């Protein structure tokens, strides 16, 4: 396809800026290696009106977090009538919000871990008793494990809440599930092979995701063919319920009995050398340049 002049949207102003710059650089290099007229575009430094002024015809969104993954950029590009990769406004906003995505999944009959929305005046001891220890505390609208804590001792919820509240006004506490963490990438309606994530750290935190080399990514996952098929089908359902399109990723946890729970969805996954969707695509026989081209080919408005 002749994609015309393509802007690779990277950087931005979110807490995930540095990761986005790495994702964008990888995407930009892959597009250029395939002969695409691609250019970097950092919305922190340039107004979006420049997309029209400079003749861009498509946008590959490699932004993560607020301002790039939460529906705001998608809405602006819809108004500018410039096709872009990934999900539209509604799915992006829902997936970014861990609380509201859980509400939608619950209403659709999909399994999610037990959780509580916290506030500063709440009874933290009662939450610890209800969810049990350990438990996780998260800002509802951040990614890359920013602001997340694993609370292991009674009375620790208060400090974890204060940390998460620095990043978002909405904070959730979530039951810890001990059966392992898994993820499924989705590319143009296809669920990629399941990856089991085994961090060497306490949990799959920012360092384990982007800085360390001792995190294990198991493909095949060890679940067996039947369970993998079940998880991949659940990923497609969970993504579709949010209105997702193009590409994304759905994360899962298993409890001690092996039951699968939807954890969260990501509509603009990482594209770094540590990232999960490119890793799963390679396992499915899709090279990184081909993956990027496939995603760009599905760019659209609305």
PDB file of C-alpha atoms in Angstrom:
ATOM      1  CA  UNK A   1       0.000   0.000   0.000  1.00  0.00           C
ATOM      2  CA  UNK A   2       0.974   3.615  -0.517  1.00  0.00           C
ATOM      3  CA  UNK A   3       0.453   5.027   2.960  1.00  0.00           C
ATOM      4  CA  UNK A   4       1.491   8.559   2.044  1.00  0.00           C
ATOM      5  CA  UNK A   5       3.253  10.675   4.638  1.00  0.00           C
ATOM      6  CA  UNK A   6       2.990   8.999   8.046  1.00  0.00           C
ATOM      7  CA  UNK A   7       3.419  10.592  11.487  1.00  0.00           C
ATOM      8  CA  UNK A   8       4.683   8.294  14.229  1.00  0.00           C
ATOM      9  CA  UNK A   9       3.170   9.870  17.327  1.00  0.00           C
ATOM     10  CA  UNK A  10       5.584   9.392  20.234  1.00  0.00           C
ATOM     11  CA  UNK A  11       6.699  11.019  23.483  1.00  0.00           C
ATOM     12  CA  UNK A  12       3.852  13.152  24.767  1.00  0.00           C
ATOM     13  CA  UNK A  13       3.400  14.418  28.312  1.00  0.00           C
ATOM     14  CA  UNK A  14       2.356  11.332  30.263  1.00  0.00           C
ATOM     15  CA  UNK A  15       4.323   9.500  32.935  1.00  0.00           C
ATOM     16  CA  UNK A  16       5.125   6.927  30.239  1.00  0.00           C
ATOM     17  CA  UNK A  17       6.930   9.407  27.977  1.00  0.00           C
ATOM     18  CA  UNK A  18      10.301   7.636  28.007  1.00  0.00           C
ATOM     19  CA  UNK A  19       8.774   4.278  27.116  1.00  0.00           C
ATOM     20  CA  UNK A  20       6.765   5.924  24.340  1.00  0.00           C
ATOM     21  CA  UNK A  21       9.907   7.435  22.841  1.00  0.00           C
ATOM     22  CA  UNK A  22      11.459   3.962  22.678  1.00  0.00           C
ATOM     23  CA  UNK A  23       8.318   2.473  21.131  1.00  0.00           C
ATOM     24  CA  UNK A  24       8.107   5.276  18.599  1.00  0.00           C
ATOM     25  CA  UNK A  25      11.749   4.968  17.604  1.00  0.00           C
ATOM     26  CA  UNK A  26      11.317   1.235  16.940  1.00  0.00           C
ATOM     27  CA  UNK A  27       8.161   1.809  14.879  1.00  0.00           C
ATOM     28  CA  UNK A  28       9.770   4.656  12.929  1.00  0.00           C
ATOM     29  CA  UNK A  29      12.814   2.558  12.055  1.00  0.00           C
ATOM     30  CA  UNK A  30      10.635  -0.372  10.946  1.00  0.00           C
ATOM     31  CA  UNK A  31       8.455   1.801   8.729  1.00  0.00           C
ATOM     32  CA  UNK A  32      11.422   3.478   7.104  1.00  0.00           C
ATOM     33  CA  UNK A  33      13.099   0.120   6.508  1.00  0.00           C
ATOM     34  CA  UNK A  34       9.959  -0.859   4.571  1.00  0.00           C
ATOM     35  CA  UNK A  35      10.100   2.260   2.425  1.00  0.00           C
ATOM     36  CA  UNK A  36       7.327   4.205   4.182  1.00  0.00           C
ATOM     37  CA  UNK A  37       7.636   8.004   4.284  1.00  0.00           C
ATOM     38  CA  UNK A  38       7.483   8.114   8.079  1.00  0.00           C
ATOM     39  CA  UNK A  39       8.440  10.941  10.456  1.00  0.00           C
ATOM     40  CA  UNK A  40       8.489  11.340  14.227  1.00  0.00           C
ATOM     41  CA  UNK A  41       5.897  13.647  15.789  1.00  0.00           C
ATOM     42  CA  UNK A  42       6.017  14.555  19.479  1.00  0.00           C
ATOM     43  CA  UNK A  43       2.802  16.299  20.588  1.00  0.00           C
ATOM     44  CA  UNK A  44       4.631  17.747  23.575  1.00  0.00           C
ATOM     45  CA  UNK A  45       6.581  19.955  21.178  1.00  0.00           C
ATOM     46  CA  UNK A  46       4.189  20.459  18.249  1.00  0.00           C
ATOM     47  CA  UNK A  47       0.534  21.347  17.862  1.00  0.00           C
ATOM     48  CA  UNK A  48      -1.642  18.734  16.202  1.00  0.00           C
ATOM     49  CA  UNK A  49      -2.644  21.277  13.540  1.00  0.00           C
ATOM     50  CA  UNK A  50       0.821  20.730  12.096  1.00  0.00           C
ATOM     51  CA  UNK A  51      -0.345  17.325  10.878  1.00  0.00           C
ATOM     52  CA  UNK A  52      -2.495  19.046   8.255  1.00  0.00           C
ATOM     53  CA  UNK A  53      -0.036  21.852   7.571  1.00  0.00           C
ATOM     54  CA  UNK A  54       2.768  19.358   6.884  1.00  0.00           C
ATOM     55  CA  UNK A  55       0.681  17.002   4.771  1.00  0.00           C
ATOM     56  CA  UNK A  56       0.507  13.920   6.996  1.00  0.00           C
ATOM     57  CA  UNK A  57      -1.995  11.356   5.750  1.00  0.00           C
ATOM     58  CA  UNK A  58      -1.860   8.716   8.508  1.00  0.00           C
ATOM     59  CA  UNK A  59      -0.806   8.520  12.145  1.00  0.00           C
ATOM     60  CA  UNK A  60       0.780   5.557  13.873  1.00  0.00           C
ATOM     61  CA  UNK A  61       0.057   6.076  17.577  1.00  0.00           C
ATOM     62  CA  UNK A  62       3.017   4.983  19.700  1.00  0.00           C
ATOM     63  CA  UNK A  63       1.973   7.094  22.683  1.00  0.00           C
ATOM     64  CA  UNK A  64       1.251   5.438  26.019  1.00  0.00           C
ATOM     65  CA  UNK A  65      -0.846   6.739  28.891  1.00  0.00           C
ATOM     66  CA  UNK A  66      -2.771   9.951  29.165  1.00  0.00           C
ATOM     67  CA  UNK A  67      -2.988  12.220  26.170  1.00  0.00           C
ATOM     68  CA  UNK A  68      -2.298   9.393  23.754  1.00  0.00           C
ATOM     69  CA  UNK A  69      -4.056   6.252  24.879  1.00  0.00           C
ATOM     70  CA  UNK A  70      -7.107   7.597  26.703  1.00  0.00           C
ATOM     71  CA  UNK A  71      -9.257   8.729  23.773  1.00  0.00           C
ATOM     72  CA  UNK A  72      -8.258  12.395  23.755  1.00  0.00           C
ATOM     73  CA  UNK A  73      -5.805  12.100  20.857  1.00  0.00           C
ATOM     74  CA  UNK A  74      -8.181   9.790  19.039  1.00  0.00           C
ATOM     75  CA  UNK A  75     -10.937  12.385  19.279  1.00  0.00           C
ATOM     76  CA  UNK A  76      -8.651  15.117  17.967  1.00  0.00           C
ATOM     77  CA  UNK A  77      -7.582  12.972  15.004  1.00  0.00           C
ATOM     78  CA  UNK A  78     -11.230  12.176  14.271  1.00  0.00           C
ATOM     79  CA  UNK A  79     -11.935  15.907  14.082  1.00  0.00           C
ATOM     80  CA  UNK A  80      -8.890  16.413  11.845  1.00  0.00           C
ATOM     81  CA  UNK A  81     -10.084  13.476   9.714  1.00  0.00           C
ATOM     82  CA  UNK A  82      -6.675  11.801   9.744  1.00  0.00           C
ATOM     83  CA  UNK A  83      -6.718   7.976   9.984  1.00  0.00           C
ATOM     84  CA  UNK A  84      -4.862   6.507  12.962  1.00  0.00           C
ATOM     85  CA  UNK A  85      -3.884   3.098  14.278  1.00  0.00           C
ATOM     86  CA  UNK A  86      -5.673   1.317  17.070  1.00  0.00           C
ATOM     87  CA  UNK A  87      -8.955   1.850  18.855  1.00  0.00           C
ATOM     88  CA  UNK A  88     -11.259   4.841  18.710  1.00  0.00           C
ATOM     89  CA  UNK A  89     -12.338   7.263  21.411  1.00  0.00           C
ATOM     90  CA  UNK A  90     -14.656   5.087  23.487  1.00  0.00           C
ATOM     91  CA  UNK A  91     -12.542   1.927  23.609  1.00  0.00           C
ATOM     92  CA  UNK A  92      -9.391   3.906  24.344  1.00  0.00           C
ATOM     93  CA  UNK A  93     -11.027   5.769  27.222  1.00  0.00           C
ATOM     94  CA  UNK A  94     -12.592   2.619  28.694  1.00  0.00           C
ATOM     95  CA  UNK A  95      -9.445   0.517  28.486  1.00  0.00           C
ATOM     96  CA  UNK A  96      -7.358   3.260  30.071  1.00  0.00           C
ATOM     97  CA  UNK A  97      -9.675   3.323  33.100  1.00  0.00           C
ATOM     98  CA  UNK A  98      -9.105   0.124  35.082  1.00  0.00           C
ATOM     99  CA  UNK A  99     -12.229   0.660  37.184  1.00  0.00           C
ATOM    100  CA  UNK A 100     -14.684   1.350  34.384  1.00  0.00           C
ATOM    101  CA  UNK A 101     -13.302  -1.387  32.169  1.00  0.00           C
ATOM    102  CA  UNK A 102     -13.952  -3.808  35.040  1.00  0.00           C
ATOM    103  CA  UNK A 103     -17.520  -2.521  35.324  1.00  0.00           C
ATOM    104  CA  UNK A 104     -18.124  -3.149  31.621  1.00  0.00           C
ATOM    105  CA  UNK A 105     -16.572  -6.619  31.808  1.00  0.00           C
ATOM    106  CA  UNK A 106     -18.622  -7.504  34.880  1.00  0.00           C
ATOM    107  CA  UNK A 107     -21.829  -6.321  33.183  1.00  0.00           C
ATOM    108  CA  UNK A 108     -20.938  -8.591  30.239  1.00  0.00           C
ATOM    109  CA  UNK A 109     -20.397 -11.612  32.450  1.00  0.00           C
ATOM    110  CA  UNK A 110     -16.605 -11.656  32.146  1.00  0.00           C
ATOM    111  CA  UNK A 111     -14.568 -12.606  35.241  1.00  0.00           C
ATOM    112  CA  UNK A 112     -12.513  -9.935  37.034  1.00  0.00           C
ATOM    113  CA  UNK A 113     -10.621 -10.109  40.353  1.00  0.00           C
ATOM    114  CA  UNK A 114     -12.473  -8.796  43.407  1.00  0.00           C
ATOM    115  CA  UNK A 115     -11.661  -5.108  43.946  1.00  0.00           C
ATOM    116  CA  UNK A 116     -12.599  -1.996  45.918  1.00  0.00           C
ATOM    117  CA  UNK A 117     -12.496   1.651  44.818  1.00  0.00           C
ATOM    118  CA  UNK A 118     -10.644   3.526  47.566  1.00  0.00           C
ATOM    119  CA  UNK A 119     -10.943   6.995  49.008  1.00  0.00           C
ATOM    120  CA  UNK A 120      -8.979   8.803  51.692  1.00  0.00           C
ATOM    121  CA  UNK A 121     -11.818   8.560  54.222  1.00  0.00           C
ATOM    122  CA  UNK A 122     -12.408   4.853  53.685  1.00  0.00           C
ATOM    123  CA  UNK A 123     -11.920   2.020  56.156  1.00  0.00           C
ATOM    124  CA  UNK A 124      -8.630   0.582  54.948  1.00  0.00           C
ATOM    125  CA  UNK A 125      -8.607  -2.169  57.549  1.00  0.00           C
ATOM    126  CA  UNK A 126     -11.992  -3.379  56.309  1.00  0.00           C
ATOM    127  CA  UNK A 127     -10.705  -3.408  52.716  1.00  0.00           C
ATOM    128  CA  UNK A 128      -7.677  -5.467  53.771  1.00  0.00           C
ATOM    129  CA  UNK A 129      -9.976  -7.901  55.548  1.00  0.00           C
ATOM    130  CA  UNK A 130     -12.303  -8.212  52.552  1.00  0.00           C
ATOM    131  CA  UNK A 131      -9.645  -8.663  49.861  1.00  0.00           C
ATOM    132  CA  UNK A 132      -7.078 -10.446  51.974  1.00  0.00           C
ATOM    133  CA  UNK A 133      -3.324  -9.988  51.935  1.00  0.00           C
ATOM    134  CA  UNK A 134      -1.329  -9.563  49.850  1.00  0.00           C
ATOM    135  CA  UNK A 135      -3.301  -7.221  47.591  1.00  0.00           C
ATOM    136  CA  UNK A 136      -2.492  -4.699  44.884  1.00  0.00           C
ATOM    137  CA  UNK A 137      -3.217  -0.970  44.873  1.00  0.00           C
ATOM    138  CA  UNK A 138      -3.294   0.881  41.544  1.00  0.00           C
ATOM    139  CA  UNK A 139      -4.095   4.271  40.053  1.00  0.00           C
ATOM    140  CA  UNK A 140      -7.048   3.600  37.771  1.00  0.00           C
ATOM    141  CA  UNK A 141      -5.687   5.627  34.847  1.00  0.00           C
ATOM    142  CA  UNK A 142      -1.981   4.849  34.585  1.00  0.00           C
ATOM    143  CA  UNK A 143       0.008   2.220  32.746  1.00  0.00           C
ATOM    144  CA  UNK A 144       3.448   0.595  32.893  1.00  0.00           C
ATOM    145  CA  UNK A 145       2.819  -0.306  36.566  1.00  0.00           C
ATOM    146  CA  UNK A 146       3.374   3.329  37.574  1.00  0.00           C
ATOM    147  CA  UNK A 147       2.086   4.018  41.087  1.00  0.00           C
ATOM    148  CA  UNK A 148       1.308   0.348  41.824  1.00  0.00           C
ATOM    149  CA  UNK A 149       2.093  -1.269  45.192  1.00  0.00           C
ATOM    150  CA  UNK A 150       1.819  -4.790  46.518  1.00  0.00           C
ATOM    151  CA  UNK A 151       0.551  -4.597  50.104  1.00  0.00           C
ATOM    152  CA  UNK A 152       1.762  -7.595  52.112  1.00  0.00           C
ATOM    153  CA  UNK A 153       1.311  -6.504  55.726  1.00  0.00           C
ATOM    154  CA  UNK A 154      -1.740  -5.312  57.658  1.00  0.00           C
ATOM    155  CA  UNK A 155      -1.875  -1.527  57.843  1.00  0.00           C
ATOM    156  CA  UNK A 156       0.067  -1.056  54.623  1.00  0.00           C
ATOM    157  CA  UNK A 157      -2.903  -0.021  52.504  1.00  0.00           C
ATOM    158  CA  UNK A 158      -2.803   3.614  53.624  1.00  0.00           C
ATOM    159  CA  UNK A 159       0.719   4.261  52.292  1.00  0.00           C
ATOM    160  CA  UNK A 160      -0.049   2.414  49.064  1.00  0.00           C
ATOM    161  CA  UNK A 161      -3.165   4.541  48.581  1.00  0.00           C
ATOM    162  CA  UNK A 162      -1.146   7.745  49.060  1.00  0.00           C
ATOM    163  CA  UNK A 163       1.359   6.656  46.414  1.00  0.00           C
ATOM    164  CA  UNK A 164      -1.312   5.740  43.862  1.00  0.00           C
ATOM    165  CA  UNK A 165      -3.275   8.933  44.550  1.00  0.00           C
ATOM    166  CA  UNK A 166      -0.278  10.971  43.377  1.00  0.00           C
ATOM    167  CA  UNK A 167      -1.001   9.706  39.871  1.00  0.00           C
ATOM    168  CA  UNK A 168      -4.791   9.589  39.735  1.00  0.00           C
ATOM    169  CA  UNK A 169      -7.860  10.668  41.697  1.00  0.00           C
ATOM    170  CA  UNK A 170      -9.337   7.184  41.259  1.00  0.00           C
ATOM    171  CA  UNK A 171      -7.484   4.413  43.122  1.00  0.00           C
ATOM    172  CA  UNK A 172      -8.447   0.751  43.308  1.00  0.00           C
ATOM    173  CA  UNK A 173      -7.392  -2.096  45.573  1.00  0.00           C
ATOM    174  CA  UNK A 174      -7.460  -5.513  43.939  1.00  0.00           C
ATOM    175  CA  UNK A 175      -7.318  -9.058  45.273  1.00  0.00           C
ATOM    176  CA  UNK A 176      -4.014 -10.837  44.686  1.00  0.00           C
ATOM    177  CA  UNK A 177      -4.314 -13.985  42.563  1.00  0.00           C
ATOM    178  CA  UNK A 178      -1.572 -16.540  42.968  1.00  0.00           C
ATOM    179  CA  UNK A 179      -1.842 -18.586  39.772  1.00  0.00           C
ATOM    180  CA  UNK A 180       0.383 -16.512  37.527  1.00  0.00           C
ATOM    181  CA  UNK A 181       0.190 -13.608  35.063  1.00  0.00           C
ATOM    182  CA  UNK A 182      -0.495 -14.031  31.352  1.00  0.00           C
ATOM    183  CA  UNK A 183      -1.093 -11.760  28.387  1.00  0.00           C
ATOM    184  CA  UNK A 184      -2.644 -12.072  24.936  1.00  0.00           C
ATOM    185  CA  UNK A 185      -1.849  -9.704  22.100  1.00  0.00           C
ATOM    186  CA  UNK A 186      -4.518  -8.966  19.500  1.00  0.00           C
ATOM    187  CA  UNK A 187      -3.722  -7.896  15.933  1.00  0.00           C
ATOM    188  CA  UNK A 188      -6.512  -7.126  13.484  1.00  0.00           C
ATOM    189  CA  UNK A 189      -8.967  -9.578  14.999  1.00  0.00           C
ATOM    190  CA  UNK A 190      -6.434 -12.345  15.632  1.00  0.00           C
ATOM    191  CA  UNK A 191      -5.361 -13.440  19.112  1.00  0.00           C
ATOM    192  CA  UNK A 192      -1.611 -14.087  19.245  1.00  0.00           C
ATOM    193  CA  UNK A 193       0.049 -16.861  21.293  1.00  0.00           C
ATOM    194  CA  UNK A 194      -0.333 -16.565  25.067  1.00  0.00           C
ATOM    195  CA  UNK A 195       2.704 -15.361  26.995  1.00  0.00           C
ATOM    196  CA  UNK A 196       3.279 -16.249  30.634  1.00  0.00           C
ATOM    197  CA  UNK A 197       5.146 -13.500  32.495  1.00  0.00           C
ATOM    198  CA  UNK A 198       7.442 -14.586  35.322  1.00  0.00           C
ATOM    199  CA  UNK A 199       9.217 -11.596  36.899  1.00  0.00           C
ATOM    200  CA  UNK A 200      12.268 -12.011  39.098  1.00  0.00           C
ATOM    201  CA  UNK A 201      11.037  -9.034  41.129  1.00  0.00           C
ATOM    202  CA  UNK A 202       8.163  -8.975  43.643  1.00  0.00           C
ATOM    203  CA  UNK A 203       5.724  -8.354  40.776  1.00  0.00           C
ATOM    204  CA  UNK A 204       5.758  -7.234  37.158  1.00  0.00           C
ATOM    205  CA  UNK A 205       6.724  -3.645  37.936  1.00  0.00           C
ATOM    206  CA  UNK A 206       8.247  -0.892  35.766  1.00  0.00           C
ATOM    207  CA  UNK A 207      11.791  -2.203  36.155  1.00  0.00           C
ATOM    208  CA  UNK A 208      10.743  -5.755  35.303  1.00  0.00           C
ATOM    209  CA  UNK A 209       8.938  -4.499  32.200  1.00  0.00           C
ATOM    210  CA  UNK A 210      11.551  -2.189  30.747  1.00  0.00           C
ATOM    211  CA  UNK A 211      14.908  -2.254  32.521  1.00  0.00           C
ATOM    212  CA  UNK A 212      15.699  -5.775  33.703  1.00  0.00           C
ATOM    213  CA  UNK A 213      16.823  -8.743  31.634  1.00  0.00           C
ATOM    214  CA  UNK A 214      15.823 -11.468  34.099  1.00  0.00           C
ATOM    215  CA  UNK A 215      12.054 -11.375  33.532  1.00  0.00           C
ATOM    216  CA  UNK A 216      10.945 -14.642  31.918  1.00  0.00           C
ATOM    217  CA  UNK A 217       8.521 -14.602  28.997  1.00  0.00           C
ATOM    218  CA  UNK A 218       7.305 -18.124  28.344  1.00  0.00           C
ATOM    219  CA  UNK A 219       6.033 -19.002  24.871  1.00  0.00           C
ATOM    220  CA  UNK A 220       4.447 -21.526  24.900  1.00  0.00           C
ATOM    221  CA  UNK A 221       2.887 -20.477  28.166  1.00  0.00           C
ATOM    222  CA  UNK A 222       2.669 -23.935  29.720  1.00  0.00           C
ATOM    223  CA  UNK A 223      -1.134 -23.789  29.951  1.00  0.00           C
ATOM    224  CA  UNK A 224      -1.691 -26.430  27.323  1.00  0.00           C
ATOM    225  CA  UNK A 225      -3.554 -26.077  24.038  1.00  0.00           C
ATOM    226  CA  UNK A 226      -7.083 -26.155  25.469  1.00  0.00           C
ATOM    227  CA  UNK A 227      -6.458 -23.532  28.158  1.00  0.00           C
ATOM    228  CA  UNK A 228      -4.538 -21.330  25.723  1.00  0.00           C
ATOM    229  CA  UNK A 229      -7.485 -21.436  23.334  1.00  0.00           C
ATOM    230  CA  UNK A 230      -9.812 -20.515  26.195  1.00  0.00           C
ATOM    231  CA  UNK A 231      -7.663 -17.549  27.175  1.00  0.00           C
ATOM    232  CA  UNK A 232      -7.249 -16.321  23.608  1.00  0.00           C
ATOM    233  CA  UNK A 233     -11.012 -16.509  23.035  1.00  0.00           C
ATOM    234  CA  UNK A 234     -11.586 -14.618  26.289  1.00  0.00           C
ATOM    235  CA  UNK A 235      -9.106 -11.951  25.173  1.00  0.00           C
ATOM    236  CA  UNK A 236     -11.020 -11.387  21.947  1.00  0.00           C
ATOM    237  CA  UNK A 237     -14.314 -11.148  23.868  1.00  0.00           C
ATOM    238  CA  UNK A 238     -12.908  -8.759  26.472  1.00  0.00           C
ATOM    239  CA  UNK A 239     -11.386  -6.526  23.788  1.00  0.00           C
ATOM    240  CA  UNK A 240     -14.559  -6.525  21.705  1.00  0.00           C
ATOM    241  CA  UNK A 241     -16.759  -5.658  24.707  1.00  0.00           C
ATOM    242  CA  UNK A 242     -14.712  -2.482  25.209  1.00  0.00           C
ATOM    243  CA  UNK A 243     -15.075  -1.660  21.515  1.00  0.00           C
ATOM    244  CA  UNK A 244     -11.422  -2.299  20.729  1.00  0.00           C
ATOM    245  CA  UNK A 245     -10.192  -2.487  17.150  1.00  0.00           C
ATOM    246  CA  UNK A 246      -6.932  -2.829  15.255  1.00  0.00           C
ATOM    247  CA  UNK A 247      -4.608  -4.030  17.917  1.00  0.00           C
ATOM    248  CA  UNK A 248      -4.190  -4.227  21.657  1.00  0.00           C
ATOM    249  CA  UNK A 249      -3.420  -6.541  24.527  1.00  0.00           C
ATOM    250  CA  UNK A 250      -5.457  -8.091  27.326  1.00  0.00           C
ATOM    251  CA  UNK A 251      -3.771  -9.151  30.562  1.00  0.00           C
ATOM    252  CA  UNK A 252      -4.970 -12.014  32.746  1.00  0.00           C
ATOM    253  CA  UNK A 253      -4.325 -13.523  36.163  1.00  0.00           C
ATOM    254  CA  UNK A 254      -5.038 -17.061  37.295  1.00  0.00           C
ATOM    255  CA  UNK A 255      -6.098 -17.908  40.825  1.00  0.00           C
ATOM    256  CA  UNK A 256      -4.697 -20.857  42.748  1.00  0.00           C
ATOM    257  CA  UNK A 257      -7.390 -23.114  41.287  1.00  0.00           C
ATOM    258  CA  UNK A 258      -6.491 -22.119  37.719  1.00  0.00           C
ATOM    259  CA  UNK A 259      -9.551 -19.949  37.019  1.00  0.00           C
ATOM    260  CA  UNK A 260      -8.899 -17.136  34.516  1.00  0.00           C
ATOM    261  CA  UNK A 261      -9.619 -13.475  35.380  1.00  0.00           C
ATOM    262  CA  UNK A 262      -9.456 -10.424  33.103  1.00  0.00           C
ATOM    263  CA  UNK A 263      -7.036  -7.925  34.600  1.00  0.00           C
ATOM    264  CA  UNK A 264      -6.834  -4.993  32.186  1.00  0.00           C
ATOM    265  CA  UNK A 265      -6.690  -4.059  28.510  1.00  0.00           C
ATOM    266  CA  UNK A 266      -4.169  -1.950  26.637  1.00  0.00           C
ATOM    267  CA  UNK A 267      -5.073  -0.204  23.377  1.00  0.00           C
ATOM    268  CA  UNK A 268      -1.593   1.179  22.601  1.00  0.00           C
ATOM    269  CA  UNK A 269       0.843  -1.505  23.764  1.00  0.00           C
ATOM    270  CA  UNK A 270       4.574  -1.046  23.967  1.00  0.00           C
ATOM    271  CA  UNK A 271       6.729  -1.588  20.900  1.00  0.00           C
ATOM    272  CA  UNK A 272      10.133  -1.666  22.617  1.00  0.00           C
ATOM    273  CA  UNK A 273      12.665  -4.516  22.605  1.00  0.00           C
ATOM    274  CA  UNK A 274      11.038  -5.765  25.852  1.00  0.00           C
ATOM    275  CA  UNK A 275       7.449  -5.451  24.623  1.00  0.00           C
ATOM    276  CA  UNK A 276       4.913  -8.255  24.594  1.00  0.00           C
ATOM    277  CA  UNK A 277       2.927  -7.838  21.372  1.00  0.00           C
ATOM    278  CA  UNK A 278       6.040  -7.901  19.119  1.00  0.00           C
ATOM    279  CA  UNK A 279       7.263 -10.898  21.121  1.00  0.00           C
ATOM    280  CA  UNK A 280       4.012 -12.817  20.577  1.00  0.00           C
ATOM    281  CA  UNK A 281       3.935 -11.771  16.916  1.00  0.00           C
ATOM    282  CA  UNK A 282       7.415 -13.249  16.394  1.00  0.00           C
ATOM    283  CA  UNK A 283       6.206 -16.506  17.926  1.00  0.00           C
ATOM    284  CA  UNK A 284       3.366 -16.457  15.385  1.00  0.00           C
ATOM    285  CA  UNK A 285       5.807 -15.919  12.506  1.00  0.00           C
ATOM    286  CA  UNK A 286       5.191 -12.175  12.069  1.00  0.00           C
ATOM    287  CA  UNK A 287       8.325 -10.027  11.860  1.00  0.00           C
ATOM    288  CA  UNK A 288       8.390  -6.629  13.533  1.00  0.00           C
ATOM    289  CA  UNK A 289       8.403  -4.677  10.222  1.00  0.00           C
ATOM    290  CA  UNK A 290       5.470  -6.748   8.957  1.00  0.00           C
ATOM    291  CA  UNK A 291       3.596  -6.234  12.235  1.00  0.00           C
ATOM    292  CA  UNK A 292       3.999  -2.474  11.968  1.00  0.00           C
ATOM    293  CA  UNK A 293       2.846  -2.461   8.339  1.00  0.00           C
ATOM    294  CA  UNK A 294      -0.178  -4.629   9.176  1.00  0.00           C
ATOM    295  CA  UNK A 295      -1.202  -2.211  11.919  1.00  0.00           C
ATOM    296  CA  UNK A 296      -0.723   0.854   9.744  1.00  0.00           C
ATOM    297  CA  UNK A 297      -2.791  -0.706   6.963  1.00  0.00           C
ATOM    298  CA  UNK A 298      -5.804  -0.786   9.315  1.00  0.00           C
ATOM    299  CA  UNK A 299      -5.573   2.890  10.330  1.00  0.00           C
ATOM    300  CA  UNK A 300      -8.925   4.649  10.261  1.00  0.00           C
ATOM    301  CA  UNK A 301     -11.005   7.456  11.747  1.00  0.00           C
ATOM    302  CA  UNK A 302     -14.129   7.215  13.867  1.00  0.00           C
TER     303      UNK A 302
END
